[in-house]
Amino acid sequence: MSTSAEDNDYKQLYESAINKVEQLQHELNQLKKMIFGVRQERFIPADKNQLALDIPTEQSAAVCNVLDAKKVTYVKVVKQDATQARDSRHTIPSHLRREDVIIDPDHIPAGSKHIGTTETEVLEYKPAEIYVVRYIRNKYLLPSADETSSKIIVGPLPTLPVAKSMMGPGLLAQLVVEKICDHLPVHRQQQRLERDGIKLPYSTLSDGFAKTAALITPIYRALVTEVLNADYLQADETSVPVLDKDKKGSTHRGYYWLYQDNINKLLVFDYQPGRGREGPAEMLKDFYGTLQTDAYSAYNSIVDTNNITLIHCLAHARRYFSDAIYSDRERAEYVLEQLQLVYQIERDSRALNHDNEKRAASRQKHSLPILKKLGSWMEDQYKQVLPQSPIGKALAYSIKRWDKLCAFVYDGKLHPDNNAAERSIRATVIGRKNYLFAGSHESAKRIAMLYSLIGTCKLHNINPSLWLKDVLMVINDHPINRIKELLPHIWITKQK
């Protein structure tokens, strides 16, 4: 009896050791992937004609039908020779100013006849010009008045964005765009200006940045209203270090919360000191519609109290299986192959320019059968794996949320994943690596506001420098009840 108990103890120790080794190996593989691995998420199987595990015959037929339909109907190959490919890569945009330099041969014999030209175009560059606008206002003495009287009229000074500041709207716009788009901290901007012989104190540049943000705060509020009027939003969040006077020698971890309307190409960043539910609860209190997020629990309590339909991100689920591929290649590759079929259907739908109705019909015809069978397969496989193994965690994550992960198939306007929001939030991550931290909680709020407006410009392919300069030139005189007209997506329609 004691021998049997000892055997069980040894068996448990052995299984525990094996699990620990697998966990450590999984962590090692993850670290190697982070350091040396590729950054793309798209799965490419070693053999496209062979699935990793046996599947029912009817499912194989369904998969083959989808693949065959894709190859026959959608794939189009356009051939071009090497010269065409080379020319298309090096075509210089036609809108650039051309400066012609006429070159004759060193010696032209008498009687030579001009028969044409040979043109070679080279892109050139000169540093951006910083110049001075000098407003010279003429003064006039009114008739029947002498020089000592007060009856003198002067040309009106245009309204400047920041009163009594030497920085005009173009320079202020450039400072903002360089920090938000190009991720240049203020001290680097200061150094760049010094190279051109312009010495401006750090405090002057910081003050100009802050006052510019204050000027366009009403536009940001109008943008928030526009975004929350949508019926489908994607949400995500990321951390940002913030200097806090109450934390000496360290930074406070604040958060940028992103809310993106992919249909109208609008986005809003909201800074909050923490990652609790209070931030999104306040922001989404008047939102009614579909909210797509990762599986962060803060959103669950919000949708329970609001009229919000919560759906999840299929890409997040896919990443768990991508991470588990080193510990259970057969199961992980099978799931990735099935999800690849679903994403191929999405690509084909975009190639055919499907509207929402046709996209939903295509999803329900092709994607839904794949996802239903994959969901059942996951439940069967979960019974055969260790719950704490990488593949067990991947299966548990998806099984628990499968209905919310598959909800996109019923509505053509919904996306299968949150990738669009993650692309938008990436700008804050790159910026964080450059300027390291926000100087205060108020500074973090200003940066979030500017990321919102500049990010919306990017989604609409608007040059943010042109938009912001134009806005700063008119914002002080613009009626507050028409502030919506200055939103990037509305402003651009009036420029055409």
Coordinates of C-alpha atoms in Angstrom, one line a residue:
M1 CA 0.0 0.0 0.0
S2 CA 2.8 2.4 0.9
T3 CA 4.6 1.4 -2.4
S4 CA 1.5 2.4 -4.4
A5 CA 1.3 5.8 -2.5
E6 CA 5.0 6.4 -3.2
D7 CA 4.5 5.6 -6.9
N8 CA 1.6 8.1 -7.0
D9 CA 3.8 10.7 -5.4
Y10 CA 6.6 10.1 -7.8
K11 CA 4.2 10.3 -10.7
Q12 CA 2.8 13.6 -9.5
L13 CA 6.3 15.0 -9.1
Y14 CA 7.2 13.8 -12.6
E15 CA 4.1 15.3 -14.2
S16 CA 4.7 18.5 -12.2
A17 CA 8.3 18.6 -13.5
I18 CA 7.2 18.0 -17.1
N19 CA 4.7 20.8 -16.8
K20 CA 7.3 23.1 -15.4
V21 CA 9.7 22.3 -18.2
E22 CA 7.1 22.9 -20.8
Q23 CA 6.2 26.2 -19.2
L24 CA 9.8 27.3 -19.1
Q25 CA 10.3 26.2 -22.7
H26 CA 7.2 28.1 -23.7
E27 CA 8.5 31.3 -22.0
L28 CA 11.9 30.8 -23.7
N29 CA 10.3 30.5 -27.1
Q30 CA 8.3 33.6 -26.4
L31 CA 11.4 35.6 -25.5
K32 CA 13.2 34.3 -28.6
K33 CA 10.2 35.4 -30.7
M34 CA 10.1 38.8 -29.1
I35 CA 13.9 39.4 -29.7
F36 CA 14.6 37.5 -33.0
G37 CA 11.2 36.6 -34.4
V38 CA 9.2 38.2 -37.2
R39 CA 6.6 40.8 -36.3
Q40 CA 3.9 39.7 -38.7
E41 CA 0.9 37.7 -37.4
R42 CA -0.2 36.1 -40.6
F43 CA 0.2 32.3 -40.4
I44 CA 1.8 30.5 -43.3
P45 CA 1.6 26.7 -43.0
A46 CA 4.5 24.5 -44.1
D47 CA 2.2 22.5 -46.4
K48 CA -0.9 24.2 -47.5
N49 CA -2.5 21.0 -48.8
Q50 CA -2.3 19.1 -45.6
L51 CA -4.0 19.9 -42.3
A52 CA -2.3 19.1 -39.0
L53 CA -5.0 16.9 -37.5
D54 CA -7.6 14.6 -39.0
I55 CA -10.9 16.3 -39.5
P56 CA -14.3 15.1 -40.6
T57 CA -14.8 14.4 -44.3
E58 CA -17.5 17.0 -44.8
Q59 CA -15.4 19.7 -43.2
S60 CA -12.5 18.8 -45.5
A61 CA -14.9 19.2 -48.4
A62 CA -16.1 22.6 -47.1
V63 CA -12.6 23.8 -46.7
C64 CA -11.6 22.6 -50.2
N65 CA -14.6 24.3 -51.7
V66 CA -13.7 27.6 -50.1
L67 CA -10.1 27.3 -51.3
D68 CA -11.1 26.3 -54.8
A69 CA -13.6 29.1 -55.1
K70 CA -11.0 31.5 -54.0
K71 CA -8.4 30.3 -56.6
V72 CA -10.8 30.2 -59.5
T73 CA -12.9 33.3 -58.8
Y74 CA -10.8 35.8 -57.0
V75 CA -7.1 35.4 -57.8
K76 CA -5.9 37.6 -60.6
V77 CA -2.3 37.9 -61.7
V78 CA -1.1 41.0 -63.5
K79 CA 2.3 40.5 -65.3
Q80 CA 4.6 43.3 -66.0
D81 CA 8.1 43.4 -67.3
A82 CA 11.2 44.5 -65.4
T83 CA 11.2 47.9 -67.0
Q84 CA 7.6 48.7 -66.0
A85 CA 8.2 47.5 -62.4
R86 CA 11.3 49.7 -62.2
D87 CA 9.6 52.7 -63.6
S88 CA 6.6 52.3 -61.2
R89 CA 8.9 52.2 -58.2
H90 CA 10.8 55.4 -59.1
T91 CA 8.0 57.6 -60.6
I92 CA 8.4 61.1 -59.1
P93 CA 5.1 62.8 -58.2
S94 CA 3.9 65.3 -60.8
H95 CA 2.8 67.9 -58.2
L96 CA 6.4 68.8 -57.2
R97 CA 7.9 72.0 -58.6
R98 CA 10.3 71.3 -61.4
E99 CA 13.5 73.3 -61.8
D100 CA 15.0 73.0 -65.3
V101 CA 18.7 72.9 -65.9
I102 CA 19.5 73.1 -69.6
I103 CA 22.8 71.4 -70.5
D104 CA 24.4 71.6 -74.0
P105 CA 27.3 69.4 -75.2
D106 CA 30.7 70.9 -74.5
H107 CA 31.3 71.4 -78.2
I108 CA 28.6 71.8 -80.9
P109 CA 30.0 71.6 -84.5
A110 CA 28.7 74.2 -86.9
G111 CA 25.6 73.0 -88.8
S112 CA 24.5 70.6 -86.1
K113 CA 20.7 70.1 -85.9
H114 CA 18.8 69.9 -82.6
I115 CA 16.7 66.8 -82.7
G116 CA 15.3 66.5 -79.2
T117 CA 16.2 66.2 -75.5
T118 CA 17.0 63.5 -72.9
E119 CA 15.5 64.2 -69.5
T120 CA 16.8 62.9 -66.2
E121 CA 14.8 63.8 -63.0
V122 CA 16.5 63.9 -59.6
L123 CA 14.8 64.6 -56.3
E124 CA 16.4 67.5 -54.4
Y125 CA 15.9 69.0 -51.0
K126 CA 16.5 72.2 -49.1
P127 CA 15.9 72.8 -45.4
A128 CA 12.4 74.1 -44.5
E129 CA 12.3 77.9 -44.4
I130 CA 11.7 79.8 -41.2
Y131 CA 10.8 83.3 -42.0
V132 CA 9.4 86.4 -40.4
V133 CA 6.0 87.8 -41.2
R134 CA 6.1 91.5 -40.5
Y135 CA 2.7 93.2 -40.2
I136 CA 3.1 96.9 -41.2
R137 CA -0.1 98.7 -40.4
N138 CA -0.6 102.1 -42.0
K139 CA -2.0 104.9 -39.8
Y140 CA -4.1 107.8 -41.2
L141 CA -5.0 111.1 -39.7
L142 CA -8.7 111.8 -40.4
P143 CA -9.7 115.0 -42.3
S144 CA -10.2 118.1 -40.2
A145 CA -8.0 116.7 -37.4
D146 CA -4.5 117.7 -36.4
E147 CA -1.7 115.4 -35.3
T148 CA -2.3 115.9 -31.6
S149 CA -5.9 114.7 -31.9
S150 CA -7.0 111.1 -31.4
K151 CA -8.8 110.9 -34.7
I152 CA -6.3 108.4 -36.2
I153 CA -7.2 105.1 -37.8
V154 CA -4.8 102.1 -38.0
G155 CA -5.0 99.0 -40.1
P156 CA -6.3 96.1 -37.9
L157 CA -3.9 93.5 -36.8
P158 CA -5.0 90.0 -37.8
T159 CA -6.0 87.8 -34.9
L160 CA -3.0 85.7 -33.9
P161 CA -3.4 82.2 -32.2
V162 CA -1.4 83.1 -29.1
A163 CA -1.5 86.8 -28.1
K164 CA 1.9 88.5 -27.6
S165 CA 3.7 85.5 -28.9
M166 CA 6.4 85.5 -31.6
M167 CA 5.3 82.1 -32.9
G168 CA 2.8 82.2 -35.8
P169 CA 0.2 79.6 -36.7
G170 CA 2.5 77.8 -39.1
L171 CA 5.3 77.4 -36.5
L172 CA 2.9 76.3 -33.8
A173 CA 1.4 73.7 -36.1
Q174 CA 4.8 72.4 -37.0
L175 CA 5.8 72.0 -33.4
V176 CA 2.7 70.0 -32.7
V177 CA 3.0 67.8 -35.7
E178 CA 6.7 67.1 -35.1
K179 CA 5.9 65.9 -31.6
I180 CA 2.7 63.9 -32.3
C181 CA 3.5 62.6 -35.8
D182 CA 7.3 62.5 -35.8
H183 CA 7.6 61.8 -32.0
L184 CA 10.2 64.6 -31.4
P185 CA 10.5 65.7 -27.8
V186 CA 10.6 69.5 -27.3
H187 CA 14.3 69.6 -26.5
R188 CA 15.0 68.0 -30.0
Q189 CA 12.8 70.6 -31.6
Q190 CA 14.8 73.2 -29.8
Q191 CA 18.0 71.8 -31.1
R192 CA 16.7 71.6 -34.6
L193 CA 15.7 75.3 -34.5
E194 CA 19.1 76.3 -33.2
R195 CA 20.8 74.7 -36.2
D196 CA 18.9 77.2 -38.3
G197 CA 20.0 80.0 -36.0
I198 CA 16.7 80.4 -34.1
K199 CA 17.2 80.3 -30.4
L200 CA 14.0 79.9 -28.5
P201 CA 13.9 78.9 -24.8
Y202 CA 12.5 75.5 -23.9
S203 CA 9.8 77.2 -21.8
T204 CA 8.6 79.2 -24.8
L205 CA 8.2 76.1 -27.0
S206 CA 6.5 74.2 -24.2
D207 CA 4.2 77.1 -23.6
G208 CA 3.3 77.4 -27.3
F209 CA 2.5 73.6 -27.4
A210 CA 0.2 73.9 -24.3
K211 CA -1.6 77.0 -25.6
T212 CA -2.1 75.4 -29.0
A213 CA -3.7 72.5 -27.3
A214 CA -5.9 74.8 -25.2
L215 CA -7.1 76.6 -28.4
I216 CA -8.3 73.4 -30.1
T217 CA -9.9 71.9 -27.0
P218 CA -13.4 72.8 -28.3
I219 CA -12.7 70.9 -31.6
Y220 CA -11.6 67.8 -29.5
R221 CA -14.9 68.0 -27.6
A222 CA -16.8 68.1 -30.9
L223 CA -14.8 65.1 -32.1
V224 CA -15.7 63.1 -28.9
T225 CA -19.4 63.8 -29.6
E226 CA -19.1 62.7 -33.2
V227 CA -17.4 59.4 -32.2
L228 CA -19.9 58.6 -29.5
N229 CA -22.7 59.1 -31.9
A230 CA -21.5 56.1 -33.9
D231 CA -23.2 52.7 -33.4
Y232 CA -20.0 50.6 -33.6
L233 CA -16.7 51.4 -31.8
Q234 CA -13.5 49.6 -31.2
A235 CA -11.7 50.2 -27.9
D236 CA -8.2 49.6 -26.6
E237 CA -5.8 51.0 -24.1
T238 CA -2.1 51.5 -23.5
S239 CA 0.1 52.7 -20.7
V240 CA 2.1 56.0 -20.5
P241 CA 4.6 57.0 -17.8
V242 CA 3.6 60.4 -16.2
L243 CA 5.6 62.5 -13.8
D244 CA 3.7 63.0 -10.6
K245 CA 4.8 65.3 -7.8
D246 CA 3.5 62.8 -5.3
K247 CA 5.8 60.1 -6.5
K248 CA 9.4 61.2 -6.0
G249 CA 12.0 59.3 -8.0
S250 CA 9.5 57.4 -10.1
T251 CA 6.7 57.9 -12.6
H252 CA 3.0 57.2 -12.4
R253 CA 1.5 54.7 -14.8
G254 CA -1.4 56.4 -16.6
Y255 CA -3.4 55.1 -19.6
Y256 CA -4.5 56.3 -23.0
W257 CA -7.9 54.8 -23.8
L258 CA -8.7 54.7 -27.5
Y259 CA -12.2 54.7 -29.0
Q260 CA -12.3 54.4 -32.8
D261 CA -15.1 54.7 -35.3
N262 CA -13.9 52.7 -38.3
I263 CA -16.9 53.5 -40.5
N264 CA -16.5 57.3 -40.4
K265 CA -12.7 57.1 -39.8
L266 CA -12.7 59.0 -36.5
L267 CA -10.9 58.3 -33.3
V268 CA -10.6 59.7 -29.8
F269 CA -7.9 59.2 -27.1
D270 CA -8.9 59.8 -23.5
Y271 CA -6.2 60.0 -20.8
Q272 CA -7.0 58.4 -17.4
P273 CA -4.7 58.1 -14.4
G274 CA -5.6 54.4 -14.1
R275 CA -6.8 51.3 -15.9
G276 CA -10.0 50.8 -13.9
R277 CA -13.5 50.8 -15.3
E278 CA -14.2 54.5 -14.3
G279 CA -12.6 55.9 -17.4
P280 CA -14.5 54.0 -20.1
A281 CA -17.6 54.0 -17.9
E282 CA -17.7 57.8 -18.0
M283 CA -16.7 58.0 -21.7
L284 CA -19.3 55.5 -22.8
K285 CA -22.2 56.5 -20.6
D286 CA -24.1 57.9 -23.6
F287 CA -22.9 55.4 -26.2
Y288 CA -25.4 52.9 -27.6
G289 CA -24.3 50.3 -30.0
T290 CA -21.6 47.6 -30.5
L291 CA -18.3 47.8 -28.7
Q292 CA -15.4 45.6 -29.8
T293 CA -12.5 45.0 -27.4
D294 CA -10.0 42.5 -26.2
A295 CA -11.0 40.4 -23.2
Y296 CA -10.1 43.0 -20.6
S297 CA -12.6 42.7 -17.8
A298 CA -13.1 46.4 -17.2
Y299 CA -15.5 46.5 -20.2
N300 CA -17.7 43.7 -18.9
S301 CA -19.3 45.7 -16.1
I302 CA -19.8 48.7 -18.4
V303 CA -21.9 46.8 -21.0
D304 CA -23.9 45.2 -18.2
T305 CA -25.2 48.6 -17.1
N306 CA -25.4 50.3 -20.6
N307 CA -27.2 49.4 -23.8
I308 CA -24.0 48.1 -25.3
T309 CA -23.4 44.9 -27.3
L310 CA -19.9 43.6 -26.5
I311 CA -17.9 41.6 -29.1
H312 CA -14.3 40.4 -29.0
C313 CA -11.2 40.4 -31.2
L314 CA -10.5 37.3 -33.2
A315 CA -6.8 38.4 -33.6
H316 CA -6.3 38.2 -29.8
A317 CA -7.5 34.6 -29.8
R318 CA -5.3 33.8 -32.7
R319 CA -2.2 35.1 -30.9
Y320 CA -2.7 32.5 -28.1
F321 CA -2.5 29.7 -30.7
S322 CA 0.5 31.3 -32.4
D323 CA 2.3 31.4 -29.0
A324 CA 1.3 27.8 -28.4
I325 CA 2.7 26.5 -31.7
Y326 CA 6.0 25.5 -30.1
S327 CA 4.4 23.3 -27.4
D328 CA 1.6 21.7 -29.4
R329 CA 2.3 22.2 -33.1
E330 CA -0.5 20.0 -34.5
R331 CA -3.4 21.5 -32.6
A332 CA -2.1 25.1 -32.9
E333 CA -1.4 24.9 -36.6
Y334 CA -4.9 23.4 -37.2
V335 CA -6.6 26.3 -35.5
L336 CA -4.4 28.8 -37.3
E337 CA -5.1 27.2 -40.7
Q338 CA -8.9 27.4 -40.1
L339 CA -8.6 31.0 -39.0
Q340 CA -6.5 31.7 -42.1
L341 CA -9.4 30.5 -44.2
V342 CA -11.7 32.9 -42.4
Y343 CA -9.3 35.8 -43.1
Q344 CA -8.9 34.8 -46.7
I345 CA -12.7 35.1 -47.1
E346 CA -12.4 38.6 -45.6
R347 CA -9.7 39.6 -48.1
D348 CA -11.7 38.2 -51.0
S349 CA -14.7 40.2 -49.9
R350 CA -12.6 43.4 -49.8
A351 CA -11.2 42.7 -53.2
L352 CA -14.8 42.4 -54.6
N353 CA -15.8 45.7 -52.9
H354 CA -18.7 44.0 -51.1
D355 CA -21.1 46.3 -49.3
N356 CA -22.2 45.4 -45.7
E357 CA -25.1 43.2 -46.9
K358 CA -23.0 41.2 -49.3
R359 CA -20.2 40.9 -46.9
A360 CA -22.5 39.5 -44.2
A361 CA -24.0 37.0 -46.6
S362 CA -20.5 35.9 -47.7
R363 CA -19.5 35.4 -44.1
Q364 CA -22.6 33.4 -43.2
K365 CA -22.2 31.2 -46.2
H366 CA -18.4 30.5 -46.0
S367 CA -17.0 31.7 -42.6
L368 CA -19.8 30.6 -40.3
P369 CA -19.6 26.8 -41.1
I370 CA -15.8 26.9 -40.5
L371 CA -16.2 28.7 -37.2
K372 CA -19.0 26.5 -35.9
K373 CA -17.0 23.3 -36.6
L374 CA -13.9 24.9 -35.2
G375 CA -15.7 25.8 -32.0
S376 CA -16.9 22.2 -31.5
W377 CA -13.5 20.9 -32.2
M378 CA -12.0 23.2 -29.6
E379 CA -14.4 21.9 -26.9
D380 CA -13.5 18.3 -27.8
Q381 CA -9.7 19.0 -27.7
Y382 CA -9.8 20.9 -24.5
K383 CA -10.8 17.7 -22.7
Q384 CA -7.5 16.1 -23.9
V385 CA -5.0 18.7 -22.9
L386 CA -3.6 20.1 -19.7
P387 CA -5.5 23.2 -18.7
Q388 CA -2.4 25.1 -17.7
S389 CA -0.4 24.3 -20.9
P390 CA -0.1 26.9 -23.6
I391 CA -2.5 25.1 -25.9
G392 CA -4.9 24.6 -22.9
K393 CA -4.9 28.3 -22.1
A394 CA -5.4 29.1 -25.8
L395 CA -8.4 26.8 -26.1
A396 CA -9.9 28.0 -22.8
Y397 CA -9.6 31.6 -23.9
S398 CA -11.5 31.0 -27.1
I399 CA -14.1 28.6 -25.8
K400 CA -15.1 31.0 -23.1
R401 CA -15.6 33.9 -25.6
W402 CA -16.5 32.0 -28.8
D403 CA -19.9 33.6 -29.4
K404 CA -18.4 37.1 -29.0
L405 CA -15.5 36.2 -31.2
C406 CA -17.8 35.0 -34.0
A407 CA -20.4 37.8 -33.7
F408 CA -18.9 39.7 -36.7
V409 CA -20.3 37.2 -39.2
Y410 CA -23.8 38.4 -38.7
D411 CA -23.2 42.1 -39.5
G412 CA -21.2 43.3 -42.5
K413 CA -20.0 46.6 -40.9
L414 CA -18.2 44.7 -38.0
H415 CA -14.6 43.8 -38.2
P416 CA -13.3 40.3 -37.2
D417 CA -10.6 41.9 -35.0
N418 CA -9.4 45.1 -33.3
N419 CA -6.4 45.5 -35.6
A420 CA -7.5 48.9 -36.9
A421 CA -7.6 50.3 -33.3
E422 CA -4.2 48.7 -32.5
R423 CA -2.7 50.4 -35.6
S424 CA -3.9 53.8 -34.3
I425 CA -2.7 53.2 -30.8
R426 CA 0.8 52.3 -32.1
A427 CA 1.6 56.0 -32.5
T428 CA 1.4 56.5 -28.8
V429 CA 3.8 53.6 -28.2
I430 CA 6.4 55.0 -30.6
G431 CA 6.0 58.4 -29.0
R432 CA 6.4 57.0 -25.6
K433 CA 9.8 55.5 -26.6
N434 CA 11.0 58.9 -27.7
Y435 CA 9.8 61.4 -25.2
L436 CA 9.8 58.7 -22.4
F437 CA 7.1 60.3 -20.2
A438 CA 4.5 63.0 -20.0
G439 CA 5.4 65.9 -17.8
S440 CA 2.2 65.9 -15.8
H441 CA -1.3 64.5 -15.8
E442 CA -2.5 67.7 -17.6
S443 CA 0.2 67.3 -20.2
A444 CA -0.9 63.7 -20.8
K445 CA -4.5 64.9 -21.4
R446 CA -3.2 67.5 -23.9
I447 CA -1.2 64.8 -25.7
A448 CA -4.2 62.5 -25.8
M449 CA -6.3 65.3 -27.3
L450 CA -3.7 66.0 -30.0
Y451 CA -3.3 62.3 -30.8
S452 CA -7.1 62.2 -31.4
L453 CA -7.2 65.1 -33.9
I454 CA -3.9 64.2 -35.7
G455 CA -4.9 60.5 -35.8
T456 CA -8.2 61.5 -37.4
C457 CA -6.2 63.5 -40.0
K458 CA -4.2 60.3 -40.8
L459 CA -7.3 58.2 -41.3
H460 CA -8.5 60.7 -43.9
N461 CA -5.1 61.1 -45.5
I462 CA -5.0 64.8 -44.5
N463 CA -1.7 66.6 -44.1
P464 CA -2.0 67.5 -40.4
S465 CA 0.3 70.5 -40.8
L466 CA -2.0 72.2 -43.3
W467 CA -5.2 71.4 -41.3
L468 CA -3.8 72.7 -38.0
K469 CA -2.3 75.8 -39.5
D470 CA -5.6 76.7 -41.1
V471 CA -7.5 76.0 -37.9
L472 CA -5.1 78.1 -35.8
M473 CA -5.6 81.1 -38.2
V474 CA -9.3 81.2 -37.7
I475 CA -10.1 79.5 -34.3
N476 CA -10.2 82.7 -32.2
D477 CA -12.8 84.3 -34.5
H478 CA -14.8 81.1 -35.3
P479 CA -18.3 80.9 -33.8
I480 CA -18.4 78.2 -31.1
N481 CA -21.8 76.9 -32.4
R482 CA -20.1 76.0 -35.7
I483 CA -16.9 74.5 -34.2
K484 CA -17.8 71.2 -35.8
E485 CA -16.8 72.7 -39.2
L486 CA -13.2 72.6 -38.1
L487 CA -13.1 68.9 -37.6
P488 CA -10.6 67.4 -40.0
H489 CA -13.0 65.2 -42.0
I490 CA -15.4 68.2 -42.4
W491 CA -12.7 70.7 -43.0
I492 CA -11.2 68.7 -45.9
T493 CA -14.6 68.7 -47.8
K494 CA -14.5 72.5 -47.9
Q495 CA -11.0 72.6 -49.3
K496 CA -12.0 70.9 -52.5

